[in-house]
PDB file of C-alpha atoms in Angstrom:
ATOM      1  CA  MET A   1     163.042 107.633   5.632  1.00  0.00           C
ATOM      2  CA  LYS A   2     160.806 106.159   3.217  1.00  0.00           C
ATOM      3  CA  THR A   3     157.592 107.856   2.292  1.00  0.00           C
ATOM      4  CA  CYS A   4     154.661 105.748   1.503  1.00  0.00           C
ATOM      5  CA  LYS A   5     152.546 107.185  -1.193  1.00  0.00           C
ATOM      6  CA  THR A   6     148.973 106.010  -1.248  1.00  0.00           C
ATOM      7  CA  GLU A   7     147.344 106.121  -4.588  1.00  0.00           C
ATOM      8  CA  LYS A   8     143.712 106.904  -4.731  1.00  0.00           C
ATOM      9  CA  LEU A   9     141.720 104.720  -7.100  1.00  0.00           C
ATOM     10  CA  ARG A  10     139.376 106.797  -9.077  1.00  0.00           C
ATOM     11  CA  GLY A  11     136.007 105.486 -10.412  1.00  0.00           C
ATOM     12  CA  PHE A  12     132.610 106.804 -11.429  1.00  0.00           C
ATOM     13  CA  SER A  13     130.389 108.059  -8.713  1.00  0.00           C
ATOM     14  CA  MET A  14     126.818 106.842  -8.474  1.00  0.00           C
ATOM     15  CA  LEU A  15     125.525 110.192  -9.754  1.00  0.00           C
ATOM     16  CA  GLU A  16     127.758 110.075 -12.827  1.00  0.00           C
ATOM     17  CA  SER A  17     126.653 106.522 -13.621  1.00  0.00           C
ATOM     18  CA  MET A  18     122.965 107.407 -13.313  1.00  0.00           C
ATOM     19  CA  LEU A  19     123.421 110.451 -15.531  1.00  0.00           C
ATOM     20  CA  ALA A  20     125.181 108.365 -18.223  1.00  0.00           C
ATOM     21  CA  VAL A  21     122.402 105.732 -18.165  1.00  0.00           C
ATOM     22  CA  PHE A  22     119.750 108.480 -18.411  1.00  0.00           C
ATOM     23  CA  VAL A  23     121.415 110.131 -21.420  1.00  0.00           C
ATOM     24  CA  LEU A  24     121.877 106.754 -23.119  1.00  0.00           C
ATOM     25  CA  SER A  25     118.226 105.767 -22.551  1.00  0.00           C
ATOM     26  CA  ILE A  26     116.988 109.098 -23.961  1.00  0.00           C
ATOM     27  CA  GLY A  27     119.034 108.452 -27.102  1.00  0.00           C
ATOM     28  CA  ILE A  28     117.709 104.889 -27.473  1.00  0.00           C
ATOM     29  CA  VAL A  29     114.093 106.007 -26.994  1.00  0.00           C
ATOM     30  CA  GLY A  30     114.589 108.718 -29.633  1.00  0.00           C
ATOM     31  CA  VAL A  31     116.004 106.281 -32.169  1.00  0.00           C
ATOM     32  CA  MET A  32     113.244 103.725 -31.488  1.00  0.00           C
ATOM     33  CA  SER A  33     110.468 106.309 -31.934  1.00  0.00           C
ATOM     34  CA  LEU A  34     112.089 107.402 -35.192  1.00  0.00           C
ATOM     35  CA  LEU A  35     112.117 103.774 -36.420  1.00  0.00           C
ATOM     36  CA  VAL A  36     108.453 103.248 -35.479  1.00  0.00           C
ATOM     37  CA  SER A  37     107.434 106.498 -37.188  1.00  0.00           C
ATOM     38  CA  SER A  38     109.402 105.578 -40.297  1.00  0.00           C
ATOM     39  CA  MET A  39     107.758 102.134 -40.477  1.00  0.00           C
ATOM     40  CA  LYS A  40     104.278 103.675 -40.114  1.00  0.00           C
ATOM     41  CA  HIS A  41     104.902 106.157 -42.920  1.00  0.00           C
ATOM     42  CA  SER A  42     106.337 103.403 -45.092  1.00  0.00           C
ATOM     43  CA  MET A  43     103.215 101.242 -44.579  1.00  0.00           C
ATOM     44  CA  ASP A  44     100.950 104.233 -45.317  1.00  0.00           C
ATOM     45  CA  SER A  45     102.862 104.934 -48.530  1.00  0.00           C
ATOM     46  CA  ARG A  46     102.607 101.284 -49.582  1.00  0.00           C
ATOM     47  CA  ASP A  47      98.818 101.295 -49.001  1.00  0.00           C
ATOM     48  CA  THR A  48      98.417 104.541 -50.953  1.00  0.00           C
ATOM     49  CA  ILE A  49     100.385 103.151 -53.914  1.00  0.00           C
ATOM     50  CA  ILE A  50      98.374  99.902 -53.978  1.00  0.00           C
ATOM     51  CA  ALA A  51      95.089 101.832 -53.737  1.00  0.00           C
ATOM     52  CA  THR A  52      96.103 104.210 -56.535  1.00  0.00           C
ATOM     53  CA  GLU A  53      96.956 101.298 -58.815  1.00  0.00           C
ATOM     54  CA  LEU A  54      93.651  99.540 -57.999  1.00  0.00           C
ATOM     55  CA  ALA A  55      91.743 102.766 -58.784  1.00  0.00           C
ATOM     56  CA  GLN A  56      93.542 103.067 -62.119  1.00  0.00           C
ATOM     57  CA  GLU A  57      92.829  99.394 -62.868  1.00  0.00           C
ATOM     58  CA  GLY A  58      89.103 100.078 -62.365  1.00  0.00           C
ATOM     59  CA  LEU A  59      89.190 102.808 -65.027  1.00  0.00           C
ATOM     60  CA  GLU A  60      91.127 100.567 -67.406  1.00  0.00           C
ATOM     61  CA  LEU A  61      88.603  97.731 -67.031  1.00  0.00           C
ATOM     62  CA  VAL A  62      85.694 100.034 -67.891  1.00  0.00           C
ATOM     63  CA  ARG A  63      87.658 101.557 -70.782  1.00  0.00           C
ATOM     64  CA  ASN A  64      88.352  98.025 -72.028  1.00  0.00           C
ATOM     65  CA  VAL A  65      84.615  97.269 -72.177  1.00  0.00           C
ATOM     66  CA  ARG A  66      84.046 100.447 -74.221  1.00  0.00           C
ATOM     67  CA  ASP A  67      86.953  99.664 -76.557  1.00  0.00           C
ATOM     68  CA  ASN A  68      85.803  96.069 -77.129  1.00  0.00           C
ATOM     69  CA  ASN A  69      82.302  97.306 -77.968  1.00  0.00           C
ATOM     70  CA  VAL A  70      83.707  99.703 -80.558  1.00  0.00           C
ATOM     71  CA  ALA A  71      86.072  97.062 -81.986  1.00  0.00           C
ATOM     72  CA  SER A  72      83.188  94.633 -82.499  1.00  0.00           C
ATOM     73  CA  GLY A  73      81.039  97.284 -84.231  1.00  0.00           C
ATOM     74  CA  GLU A  74      78.621  97.658 -81.285  1.00  0.00           C
ATOM     75  CA  ASP A  75      77.437 100.840 -79.585  1.00  0.00           C
ATOM     76  CA  ALA A  76      80.340 102.025 -77.386  1.00  0.00           C
ATOM     77  CA  PHE A  77      78.223 101.914 -74.220  1.00  0.00           C
ATOM     78  CA  LYS A  78      76.134  98.829 -75.038  1.00  0.00           C
ATOM     79  CA  TYR A  79      76.920  96.901 -71.850  1.00  0.00           C
ATOM     80  CA  PHE A  80      76.991  99.925 -69.567  1.00  0.00           C
ATOM     81  CA  PRO A  81      74.261 100.488 -66.954  1.00  0.00           C
ATOM     82  CA  ALA A  82      71.296 102.521 -68.222  1.00  0.00           C
ATOM     83  CA  ALA A  83      70.896 104.638 -65.073  1.00  0.00           C
ATOM     84  CA  SER A  84      73.372 107.392 -64.255  1.00  0.00           C
ATOM     85  CA  GLY A  85      75.204 107.273 -60.934  1.00  0.00           C
ATOM     86  CA  GLU A  86      75.289 103.494 -60.593  1.00  0.00           C
ATOM     87  CA  ILE A  87      77.861 102.196 -58.110  1.00  0.00           C
ATOM     88  CA  CYS A  88      79.583  99.092 -59.451  1.00  0.00           C
ATOM     89  CA  TRP A  89      82.160  96.528 -58.483  1.00  0.00           C
ATOM     90  CA  ILE A  90      84.255  95.614 -61.460  1.00  0.00           C
ATOM     91  CA  GLY A  91      87.305  93.424 -61.332  1.00  0.00           C
ATOM     92  CA  ILE A  92      89.284  90.944 -63.334  1.00  0.00           C
ATOM     93  CA  SER A  93      87.893  88.159 -61.154  1.00  0.00           C
ATOM     94  CA  GLN A  94      84.661  88.326 -63.187  1.00  0.00           C
ATOM     95  CA  GLY A  95      86.758  87.031 -66.063  1.00  0.00           C
ATOM     96  CA  TYR A  96      86.493  87.587 -69.767  1.00  0.00           C
ATOM     97  CA  PRO A  97      84.221  87.601 -71.693  1.00  0.00           C
ATOM     98  CA  ASN A  98      81.739  87.891 -68.783  1.00  0.00           C
ATOM     99  CA  LEU A  99      83.001  91.373 -67.861  1.00  0.00           C
ATOM    100  CA  LEU A 100      82.779  92.528 -71.466  1.00  0.00           C
ATOM    101  CA  THR A 101      79.148  91.476 -71.897  1.00  0.00           C
ATOM    102  CA  ASN A 102      77.746  92.024 -68.429  1.00  0.00           C
ATOM    103  CA  LEU A 103      79.091  95.334 -67.117  1.00  0.00           C
ATOM    104  CA  ALA A 104      75.558  96.475 -66.288  1.00  0.00           C
ATOM    105  CA  GLY A 105      75.045  93.256 -64.306  1.00  0.00           C
ATOM    106  CA  MET A 106      77.783  94.361 -61.895  1.00  0.00           C
ATOM    107  CA  CYS A 107      75.943  97.569 -61.063  1.00  0.00           C
ATOM    108  CA  PRO A 108      74.677  97.683 -58.379  1.00  0.00           C
ATOM    109  CA  SER A 109      76.968  95.211 -56.761  1.00  0.00           C
ATOM    110  CA  ALA A 110      75.244  92.085 -55.496  1.00  0.00           C
ATOM    111  CA  GLY A 111      75.011  92.418 -51.739  1.00  0.00           C
ATOM    112  CA  GLY A 112      76.986  95.664 -51.729  1.00  0.00           C
ATOM    113  CA  GLU A 113      80.310  93.837 -51.323  1.00  0.00           C
ATOM    114  CA  TYR A 114      83.063  96.032 -52.692  1.00  0.00           C
ATOM    115  CA  ARG A 115      85.963  94.485 -50.741  1.00  0.00           C
ATOM    116  CA  PHE A 116      88.999  92.911 -52.359  1.00  0.00           C
ATOM    117  CA  GLY A 117      90.308  89.478 -51.647  1.00  0.00           C
ATOM    118  CA  ILE A 118      93.690  88.059 -52.556  1.00  0.00           C
ATOM    119  CA  SER A 119      93.757  84.745 -54.350  1.00  0.00           C
ATOM    120  CA  SER A 120      95.785  82.094 -52.584  1.00  0.00           C
ATOM    121  CA  THR A 121      96.810  80.559 -55.915  1.00  0.00           C
ATOM    122  CA  SER A 122      97.625  83.586 -58.094  1.00  0.00           C
ATOM    123  CA  ASN A 123      98.234  86.397 -55.525  1.00  0.00           C
ATOM    124  CA  PHE A 124      95.977  88.711 -57.593  1.00  0.00           C
ATOM    125  CA  TYR A 125      93.432  91.079 -56.084  1.00  0.00           C
ATOM    126  CA  GLY A 126      89.847  90.224 -56.939  1.00  0.00           C
ATOM    127  CA  ARG A 127      86.375  90.387 -55.470  1.00  0.00           C
ATOM    128  CA  TYR A 128      86.279  88.887 -51.983  1.00  0.00           C
ATOM    129  CA  GLN A 129      84.768  85.429 -52.271  1.00  0.00           C
ATOM    130  CA  PRO A 130      85.333  83.205 -49.238  1.00  0.00           C
ATOM    131  CA  PRO A 131      86.875  80.643 -48.931  1.00  0.00           C
ATOM    132  CA  ALA A 132      88.601  81.028 -52.340  1.00  0.00           C
ATOM    133  CA  ASN A 133      90.559  84.073 -51.243  1.00  0.00           C
ATOM    134  CA  THR A 134      91.646  86.095 -48.218  1.00  0.00           C
ATOM    135  CA  LEU A 135      89.978  89.402 -47.321  1.00  0.00           C
ATOM    136  CA  THR A 136      92.161  92.504 -47.730  1.00  0.00           C
ATOM    137  CA  LYS A 137      91.831  96.023 -46.350  1.00  0.00           C
ATOM    138  CA  PHE A 138      90.973  97.507 -49.774  1.00  0.00           C
ATOM    139  CA  SER A 139      87.577  98.086 -51.362  1.00  0.00           C
ATOM    140  CA  ARG A 140      86.765  99.645 -54.736  1.00  0.00           C
ATOM    141  CA  LYS A 141      83.609 101.198 -56.073  1.00  0.00           C
ATOM    142  CA  ILE A 142      83.191 102.468 -59.595  1.00  0.00           C
ATOM    143  CA  VAL A 143      80.584 105.130 -60.276  1.00  0.00           C
ATOM    144  CA  ILE A 144      79.344 105.432 -63.874  1.00  0.00           C
ATOM    145  CA  GLU A 145      77.507 108.661 -64.668  1.00  0.00           C
ATOM    146  CA  ASN A 146      76.211 110.221 -67.870  1.00  0.00           C
ATOM    147  CA  ASP A 147      78.268 113.223 -68.925  1.00  0.00           C
ATOM    148  CA  ALA A 148      76.029 115.726 -70.703  1.00  0.00           C
ATOM    149  CA  ALA A 149      78.889 117.912 -71.922  1.00  0.00           C
ATOM    150  CA  SER A 150      80.629 115.141 -73.874  1.00  0.00           C
ATOM    151  CA  GLY A 151      77.718 112.806 -74.481  1.00  0.00           C
ATOM    152  CA  GLY A 152      79.833 110.066 -72.932  1.00  0.00           C
ATOM    153  CA  LYS A 153      80.266 108.562 -69.490  1.00  0.00           C
ATOM    154  CA  LYS A 154      82.105 109.955 -66.489  1.00  0.00           C
ATOM    155  CA  ILE A 155      83.847 107.089 -64.708  1.00  0.00           C
ATOM    156  CA  THR A 156      85.067 107.449 -61.126  1.00  0.00           C
ATOM    157  CA  SER A 157      87.029 104.604 -59.586  1.00  0.00           C
ATOM    158  CA  ALA A 158      87.498 105.095 -55.821  1.00  0.00           C
ATOM    159  CA  VAL A 159      89.498 102.793 -53.561  1.00  0.00           C
ATOM    160  CA  SER A 160      89.483 103.046 -49.780  1.00  0.00           C
ATOM    161  CA  TRP A 161      91.326 101.071 -47.145  1.00  0.00           C
ATOM    162  CA  ASN A 162      91.249 100.535 -43.390  1.00  0.00           C
ATOM    163  CA  GLY A 163      87.716 101.871 -43.050  1.00  0.00           C
ATOM    164  CA  GLY A 164      88.223 104.952 -45.227  1.00  0.00           C
ATOM    165  CA  VAL A 165      85.259 106.486 -47.083  1.00  0.00           C
ATOM    166  CA  PRO A 166      82.271 104.119 -46.720  1.00  0.00           C
ATOM    167  CA  ASP A 167      81.261 101.941 -49.658  1.00  0.00           C
ATOM    168  CA  ASP A 168      77.785 103.462 -49.873  1.00  0.00           C
ATOM    169  CA  ASP A 169      79.125 107.026 -50.330  1.00  0.00           C
ATOM    170  CA  PRO A 170      79.352 107.642 -54.110  1.00  0.00           C
ATOM    171  CA  SER A 171      80.948 111.094 -53.790  1.00  0.00           C
ATOM    172  CA  THR A 172      84.666 111.769 -53.860  1.00  0.00           C
ATOM    173  CA  ALA A 173      84.426 114.953 -51.781  1.00  0.00           C
ATOM    174  CA  ASN A 174      85.962 113.234 -48.752  1.00  0.00           C
ATOM    175  CA  CYS A 175      88.309 110.998 -50.712  1.00  0.00           C
ATOM    176  CA  ASN A 176      91.958 111.817 -49.964  1.00  0.00           C
ATOM    177  CA  ALA A 177      95.009 110.127 -48.471  1.00  0.00           C
ATOM    178  CA  GLY A 178      94.143 111.510 -45.031  1.00  0.00           C
ATOM    179  CA  SER A 179      90.809 109.702 -45.101  1.00  0.00           C
ATOM    180  CA  LYS A 180      92.508 106.576 -46.516  1.00  0.00           C
ATOM    181  CA  CYS A 181      90.898 106.918 -49.922  1.00  0.00           C
ATOM    182  CA  THR A 182      92.096 107.635 -53.438  1.00  0.00           C
ATOM    183  CA  PHE A 183      90.297 107.901 -56.769  1.00  0.00           C
ATOM    184  CA  ALA A 184      90.850 108.182 -60.502  1.00  0.00           C
ATOM    185  CA  GLN A 185      88.402 109.802 -62.913  1.00  0.00           C
ATOM    186  CA  SER A 186      88.002 109.734 -66.661  1.00  0.00           C
ATOM    187  CA  ILE A 187      85.419 110.732 -69.237  1.00  0.00           C
ATOM    188  CA  LEU A 188      84.827 108.133 -71.896  1.00  0.00           C
ATOM    189  CA  VAL A 189      83.290 109.142 -75.190  1.00  0.00           C
ATOM    190  CA  ALA A 190      82.071 106.979 -78.021  1.00  0.00           C
ATOM    191  CA  ARG A 191      84.820 106.646 -80.620  1.00  0.00           C
TER     192      ARG A 191
END
């Protein structure tokens, strides 16, 4: 007598398959949300670095005007605005020697436009001037105040992006990375 052995084919049940797909989809969603979060933080860091460099550039441009005045035997603050607390737009797009002899003419900014544009030919940031350049998310204002303690000038260069601190707000009280704003400050004295 021969016995016939039937072999049972074994596979995944519907419940096991659904559970495996669920676990796999949870893992994929987790990885995707991590990638999106990482990209957002990376973009925020990039914007903060660009803004910090633009704020520092603003201080350097004002310091350059002071240094050129001293080097040419002029009063250190000859081309600075007379009033304290002036809000200015200063950038390399004004060009030399115009910037060096007309710093006061850039305070207050004509039309209150403090936004940066990027030049299509040189890829440098400069004052937004359509159609010569493309508008960016960054704006810079430079506040020049008299500093009684040193007899010099207190310079504050604040850069905001993506609608951070408004251009008409000269204070830096609300200027931080959380409000999409950064600033650099320096006190310049006559040499």
